[in-house]
Amino acid sequence: MIDPDTVRTSRDSGLTVGVATPAAGLTVVTLGGQLDAVAASDLRARLDESDIAGCPQIVFDLAAVDFVDSAGLAVLVWQRRSCRAHGGDVVLVRPDSDNAMRVFRLTQFDQIFRMLPQQQDD
Amino acid sequence: MTASADPTELVIEGTTAMVRKIGPWLHGVLGELPDDEAGAIAARLELAVHEVAMNIIDHAGLPVAAEIRFSAGITDSVVEICVTDPGLPFDPAGVRIPVAGVPQERGYGLMLVRKLVNDLDYRRVDAGNRWTLRVNRTPPADSQKTGNEHQP
């Protein structure tokens, strides 16, 4: 569960970023909006902050992301390399939007990243 | 954004923040198409045109305050988007083509464009560049089987 107090919305890009640490060494980053070139640098900066940097296992919940471009994809690949260097990995929660899934499918990153279905509210 | 009286044209400053103007403009231009067709084509073209624009912004060495111009044309068979910029010539040899199954951070932009459109043309025109993206108006039902958004 993301603490609403941790959710930040970038003034420049409109990307919302929520961070939770449900267990030691595991961080859940919940994104909303457009994960594109406009948002990429803000997200990289957030991932470099002390509460996330160096965490070996990161789950990016992309369910509420409605657009991803190659620059957004690059941030996830960059973070994957960092996590794997720390003995962990990046796992993605699948976007609800077909538009957002398109870039993963066309680059075959849907087969490179471990992608989880969305959580059901029941 | 520079105002344009013609709704089939869009002019933006060549900066990253301005690429968010492309999607709303495209959806407006394609509004004359039937809803289901407009939605499918807009989704493909929004990402493709966005990636072309970012390629220009990142690699064309645009002069300060340079503009990128977009124009749209729709016929019975095709939707065509032209993108022009005053930047340096594009060098296809400088594009690092991603290897399937080997993740890399860069190089996916133009690969995506080629998968999203039916035809992509680049020309050096006068002192600038012109990219033309064409999407056929009747997408094949089995397009996803190829891994592309269109038939090869």
Tab-separated table of C-alpha atoms in Angstrom:
chain	number	residue	atom	x	y	z
A	1	MET	CA	0.000	0.000	0.000
A	2	ILE	CA	1.341	3.385	-0.987
A	3	ASP	CA	1.212	6.039	1.706
A	4	PRO	CA	-0.512	8.996	-0.011
A	5	ASP	CA	1.945	11.295	1.738
A	6	THR	CA	4.757	9.800	-0.340
A	7	VAL	CA	3.087	10.476	-3.667
A	8	ARG	CA	4.657	13.330	-5.557
A	9	THR	CA	3.474	14.870	-8.791
A	10	SER	CA	6.103	16.510	-10.943
A	11	ARG	CA	5.175	20.078	-11.774
A	12	ASP	CA	6.986	19.778	-15.089
A	13	SER	CA	5.842	16.406	-16.349
A	14	GLY	CA	2.659	15.598	-14.419
A	15	LEU	CA	4.001	12.116	-13.667
A	16	THR	CA	2.872	10.905	-10.236
A	17	VAL	CA	5.345	8.802	-8.266
A	18	GLY	CA	4.405	6.926	-5.105
A	19	VAL	CA	6.988	4.987	-3.113
A	20	ALA	CA	6.483	2.218	-0.565
A	21	THR	CA	8.939	-0.093	1.176
A	22	PRO	CA	6.945	-3.152	2.231
A	23	ALA	CA	10.072	-5.127	3.191
A	24	ALA	CA	13.782	-4.585	3.542
A	25	GLY	CA	15.380	-4.552	0.101
A	26	LEU	CA	12.054	-4.212	-1.687
A	27	THR	CA	10.628	-0.942	-2.991
A	28	VAL	CA	7.341	-0.489	-4.828
A	29	VAL	CA	7.228	2.533	-7.121
A	30	THR	CA	3.723	3.344	-8.324
A	31	LEU	CA	3.577	5.587	-11.374
A	32	GLY	CA	0.685	7.422	-12.968
A	33	GLY	CA	0.388	9.545	-16.101
A	34	GLN	CA	2.819	9.677	-18.990
A	35	LEU	CA	6.180	7.931	-18.680
A	36	ASP	CA	7.856	9.731	-21.561
A	37	ALA	CA	10.809	11.919	-22.451
A	38	VAL	CA	9.253	14.814	-20.540
A	39	ALA	CA	9.028	12.748	-17.346
A	40	ALA	CA	12.164	10.617	-17.701
A	41	SER	CA	14.677	12.953	-16.081
A	42	ASP	CA	12.391	13.634	-13.096
A	43	LEU	CA	11.903	9.932	-12.549
A	44	ARG	CA	15.625	9.203	-12.777
A	45	ALA	CA	16.264	11.890	-10.181
A	46	ARG	CA	13.622	10.409	-7.870
A	47	LEU	CA	15.088	6.914	-8.246
A	48	ASP	CA	18.484	8.320	-7.288
A	49	GLU	CA	17.198	9.599	-3.938
A	50	SER	CA	18.403	7.832	-0.820
A	51	ASP	CA	15.191	5.940	-0.044
A	52	ILE	CA	15.361	4.090	-3.378
A	53	ALA	CA	18.960	4.181	-4.618
A	54	GLY	CA	20.740	0.891	-4.040
A	55	CYS	CA	17.556	-1.070	-3.407
A	56	PRO	CA	18.031	-4.466	-5.084
A	57	GLN	CA	14.396	-5.287	-5.776
A	58	ILE	CA	12.044	-2.716	-7.274
A	59	VAL	CA	8.491	-3.237	-8.445
A	60	PHE	CA	7.201	-0.558	-10.818
A	61	ASP	CA	3.430	-0.505	-10.749
A	62	LEU	CA	2.518	0.848	-14.188
A	63	ALA	CA	-1.212	0.138	-13.986
A	64	ALA	CA	-2.086	3.846	-14.071
A	65	VAL	CA	0.467	4.800	-16.720
A	66	ASP	CA	-1.263	5.695	-19.972
A	67	PHE	CA	1.664	6.382	-22.313
A	68	VAL	CA	5.239	5.083	-22.482
A	69	ASP	CA	7.879	6.090	-25.028
A	70	SER	CA	11.440	4.921	-25.630
A	71	ALA	CA	12.818	7.440	-23.110
A	72	GLY	CA	10.488	6.107	-20.415
A	73	LEU	CA	11.467	2.578	-21.308
A	74	ALA	CA	15.127	3.597	-20.993
A	75	VAL	CA	14.612	4.619	-17.366
A	76	LEU	CA	13.246	1.172	-16.542
A	77	VAL	CA	16.154	-0.518	-18.350
A	78	TRP	CA	18.628	1.722	-16.499
A	79	GLN	CA	17.034	0.824	-13.155
A	80	ARG	CA	16.993	-2.864	-14.077
A	81	ARG	CA	20.747	-2.758	-14.645
A	82	SER	CA	21.246	-1.071	-11.273
A	83	CYS	CA	19.088	-3.598	-9.426
A	84	ARG	CA	20.778	-6.540	-11.083
A	85	ALA	CA	24.158	-5.110	-10.091
A	86	HIS	CA	22.897	-5.308	-6.492
A	87	GLY	CA	21.775	-8.906	-6.921
A	88	GLY	CA	18.104	-8.127	-7.511
A	89	ASP	CA	15.831	-7.243	-10.390
A	90	VAL	CA	13.050	-4.980	-11.596
A	91	VAL	CA	9.527	-6.334	-11.869
A	92	LEU	CA	6.724	-4.490	-13.641
A	93	VAL	CA	3.002	-4.470	-12.974
A	94	ARG	CA	1.405	-4.412	-16.401
A	95	PRO	CA	-0.136	-1.122	-17.585
A	96	ASP	CA	-3.886	-1.115	-18.005
A	97	SER	CA	-3.566	0.991	-21.143
A	98	ASP	CA	-2.962	-0.655	-24.520
A	99	ASN	CA	-1.124	2.512	-25.520
A	100	ALA	CA	1.318	2.063	-22.663
A	101	MET	CA	1.788	-1.654	-23.385
A	102	ARG	CA	2.518	-1.004	-27.055
A	103	VAL	CA	6.139	0.057	-26.525
A	104	PHE	CA	6.899	-3.050	-24.432
A	105	ARG	CA	5.346	-5.321	-27.034
A	106	LEU	CA	7.067	-3.744	-30.038
A	107	THR	CA	10.504	-3.782	-28.395
A	108	GLN	CA	9.874	-7.265	-26.921
A	109	PHE	CA	10.600	-5.876	-23.478
A	110	ASP	CA	7.414	-7.610	-22.361
A	111	GLN	CA	9.539	-10.761	-22.652
A	112	ILE	CA	12.638	-9.279	-21.006
A	113	PHE	CA	10.995	-7.771	-17.938
A	114	ARG	CA	9.014	-9.946	-15.592
A	115	MET	CA	5.529	-8.462	-15.950
A	116	LEU	CA	2.816	-9.117	-13.400
A	117	PRO	CA	-0.909	-8.745	-13.977
A	118	GLN	CA	-2.602	-5.918	-12.141
A	119	GLN	CA	-3.744	-6.438	-8.579
A	120	GLN	CA	-7.432	-7.145	-8.260
A	121	ASP	CA	-9.414	-5.122	-5.726
A	122	ASP	CA	-11.425	-7.814	-3.987
B	1	MET	CA	3.716	26.656	-29.167
B	2	THR	CA	3.398	28.870	-32.193
B	3	ALA	CA	-0.209	29.388	-33.211
B	4	SER	CA	-1.278	28.068	-36.579
B	5	ALA	CA	-4.536	29.016	-38.234
B	6	ASP	CA	-4.610	25.713	-40.093
B	7	PRO	CA	-5.757	22.875	-37.783
B	8	THR	CA	-3.908	20.364	-39.958
B	9	GLU	CA	-0.636	22.018	-38.951
B	10	LEU	CA	1.227	22.198	-35.661
B	11	VAL	CA	4.333	24.224	-34.920
B	12	ILE	CA	6.230	23.708	-31.682
B	13	GLU	CA	9.500	24.890	-30.219
B	14	GLY	CA	12.135	22.186	-30.504
B	15	THR	CA	12.181	21.337	-26.810
B	16	THR	CA	11.259	18.172	-24.950
B	17	ALA	CA	8.389	19.735	-23.012
B	18	MET	CA	6.618	20.700	-26.231
B	19	VAL	CA	6.212	17.138	-27.534
B	20	ARG	CA	3.147	16.753	-25.300
B	21	LYS	CA	1.348	18.977	-27.860
B	22	ILE	CA	1.551	16.264	-30.498
B	23	GLY	CA	-1.034	13.859	-29.087
B	24	PRO	CA	-3.914	16.336	-28.693
B	25	TRP	CA	-3.192	17.801	-32.132
B	26	LEU	CA	-3.218	14.366	-33.775
B	27	HIS	CA	-6.459	13.362	-32.088
B	28	GLY	CA	-8.021	16.583	-33.363
B	29	VAL	CA	-6.772	16.050	-36.912
B	30	LEU	CA	-8.044	12.471	-36.981
B	31	GLY	CA	-11.416	13.455	-35.576
B	32	GLU	CA	-12.933	13.370	-39.037
B	33	LEU	CA	-12.306	9.617	-39.292
B	34	PRO	CA	-14.763	7.034	-37.915
B	35	ASP	CA	-14.213	6.678	-34.167
B	36	ASP	CA	-12.743	3.169	-34.148
B	37	GLU	CA	-10.403	3.888	-37.046
B	38	ALA	CA	-9.346	7.251	-35.616
B	39	GLY	CA	-8.510	5.713	-32.258
B	40	ALA	CA	-6.386	2.932	-33.709
B	41	ILE	CA	-4.473	5.196	-36.087
B	42	ALA	CA	-4.022	7.955	-33.519
B	43	ALA	CA	-2.520	5.519	-31.023
B	44	ARG	CA	0.074	4.364	-33.550
B	45	LEU	CA	0.848	7.791	-34.940
B	46	GLU	CA	1.050	9.507	-31.560
B	47	LEU	CA	3.935	7.290	-30.479
B	48	ALA	CA	5.584	7.322	-33.930
B	49	VAL	CA	5.450	11.106	-34.393
B	50	HIS	CA	6.497	11.624	-30.772
B	51	GLU	CA	9.578	9.437	-31.336
B	52	VAL	CA	10.497	11.268	-34.553
B	53	ALA	CA	10.194	14.601	-32.732
B	54	MET	CA	12.368	13.385	-29.853
B	55	ASN	CA	14.938	12.061	-32.317
B	56	ILE	CA	15.094	15.549	-33.847
B	57	ILE	CA	15.348	17.252	-30.446
B	58	ASP	CA	18.041	14.867	-29.210
B	59	HIS	CA	20.151	14.510	-32.340
B	60	ALA	CA	19.503	17.254	-34.926
B	61	GLY	CA	21.453	19.968	-33.119
B	62	LEU	CA	18.590	22.418	-33.473
B	63	PRO	CA	19.442	26.121	-33.312
B	64	VAL	CA	18.146	28.025	-30.278
B	65	ALA	CA	14.389	28.674	-30.555
B	66	ALA	CA	14.151	26.462	-33.628
B	67	GLU	CA	10.722	25.153	-34.520
B	68	ILE	CA	9.505	21.745	-35.564
B	69	ARG	CA	6.571	21.765	-37.974
B	70	PHE	CA	3.994	19.035	-38.383
B	71	SER	CA	1.370	18.751	-41.091
B	72	ALA	CA	-1.296	16.120	-41.645
B	73	GLY	CA	-3.031	14.872	-44.751
B	74	ILE	CA	-5.820	12.317	-44.983
B	75	THR	CA	-6.911	10.538	-48.148
B	76	ASP	CA	-9.277	7.602	-48.651
B	77	SER	CA	-6.389	5.193	-48.211
B	78	VAL	CA	-3.726	6.764	-46.017
B	79	VAL	CA	-2.974	9.188	-43.215
B	80	GLU	CA	0.269	11.084	-43.814
B	81	ILE	CA	2.182	13.182	-41.312
B	82	CYS	CA	5.130	15.351	-42.420
B	83	VAL	CA	7.625	16.588	-39.855
B	84	THR	CA	10.167	19.251	-40.815
B	85	ASP	CA	12.998	20.795	-38.849
B	86	PRO	CA	15.967	23.108	-39.537
B	87	GLY	CA	18.519	20.829	-37.900
B	88	LEU	CA	21.586	18.925	-39.019
B	89	PRO	CA	21.232	16.114	-41.558
B	90	PHE	CA	20.132	12.773	-40.139
B	91	ASP	CA	22.740	10.044	-40.468
B	92	PRO	CA	21.125	6.588	-40.625
B	93	ALA	CA	24.565	5.018	-40.160
B	94	GLY	CA	24.738	6.618	-36.734
B	95	VAL	CA	21.718	4.711	-35.486
B	96	ARG	CA	22.618	1.798	-33.249
B	97	ILE	CA	20.101	-0.919	-34.035
B	98	PRO	CA	18.975	-2.796	-30.915
B	99	VAL	CA	19.566	-6.535	-30.790
B	100	ALA	CA	16.511	-8.610	-29.943
B	101	GLY	CA	16.651	-9.929	-26.408
B	102	VAL	CA	19.585	-7.715	-25.413
B	103	PRO	CA	18.304	-4.753	-23.422
B	104	GLN	CA	19.924	-1.392	-24.061
B	105	GLU	CA	18.868	2.057	-22.980
B	106	ARG	CA	19.033	3.841	-26.331
B	107	GLY	CA	18.227	3.175	-29.946
B	108	TYR	CA	14.601	2.099	-29.752
B	109	GLY	CA	13.015	5.311	-31.024
B	110	LEU	CA	13.346	4.819	-34.762
B	111	MET	CA	12.872	1.069	-34.429
B	112	LEU	CA	9.490	1.830	-32.898
B	113	VAL	CA	8.636	4.281	-35.659
B	114	ARG	CA	9.365	1.713	-38.342
B	115	LYS	CA	7.148	-0.835	-36.580
B	116	LEU	CA	4.286	1.620	-36.114
B	117	VAL	CA	3.924	3.059	-39.607
B	118	ASN	CA	3.453	1.496	-43.010
B	119	ASP	CA	5.976	3.790	-44.657
B	120	LEU	CA	8.709	6.082	-43.330
B	121	ASP	CA	10.610	8.449	-45.582
B	122	TYR	CA	13.446	10.807	-44.707
B	123	ARG	CA	14.829	13.496	-47.006
B	124	ARG	CA	17.199	16.395	-46.662
B	125	VAL	CA	15.267	19.358	-48.043
B	126	ASP	CA	16.830	22.811	-48.447
B	127	ALA	CA	18.545	23.555	-45.122
B	128	GLY	CA	16.453	21.157	-43.082
B	129	ASN	CA	15.035	17.682	-42.734
B	130	ARG	CA	11.687	16.241	-43.728
B	131	TRP	CA	10.268	13.057	-42.283
B	132	THR	CA	7.098	11.589	-43.780
B	133	LEU	CA	5.125	8.939	-41.893
B	134	ARG	CA	2.271	7.104	-43.580
B	135	VAL	CA	-0.286	4.795	-42.025
B	136	ASN	CA	-2.775	2.887	-44.142
B	137	ARG	CA	-6.373	3.566	-43.225
B	138	THR	CA	-7.367	-0.104	-43.054
B	139	PRO	CA	-5.081	-1.883	-40.585
B	140	PRO	CA	-4.843	-5.660	-41.023
B	141	ALA	CA	-6.630	-7.751	-38.426
B	142	ASP	CA	-3.587	-9.938	-37.778
B	143	SER	CA	-1.050	-7.143	-37.390
B	144	GLN	CA	-0.034	-8.214	-33.889
B	145	LYS	CA	1.172	-11.591	-35.146
B	146	THR	CA	4.116	-9.936	-36.883
B	147	GLY	CA	5.279	-8.029	-33.846
B	148	ASN	CA	4.617	-4.892	-35.846
B	149	GLU	CA	1.625	-2.615	-35.919
B	150	HIS	CA	1.405	-3.133	-39.684
B	151	GLN	CA	2.111	-5.829	-42.227
B	152	PRO	CA	5.748	-5.942	-43.363
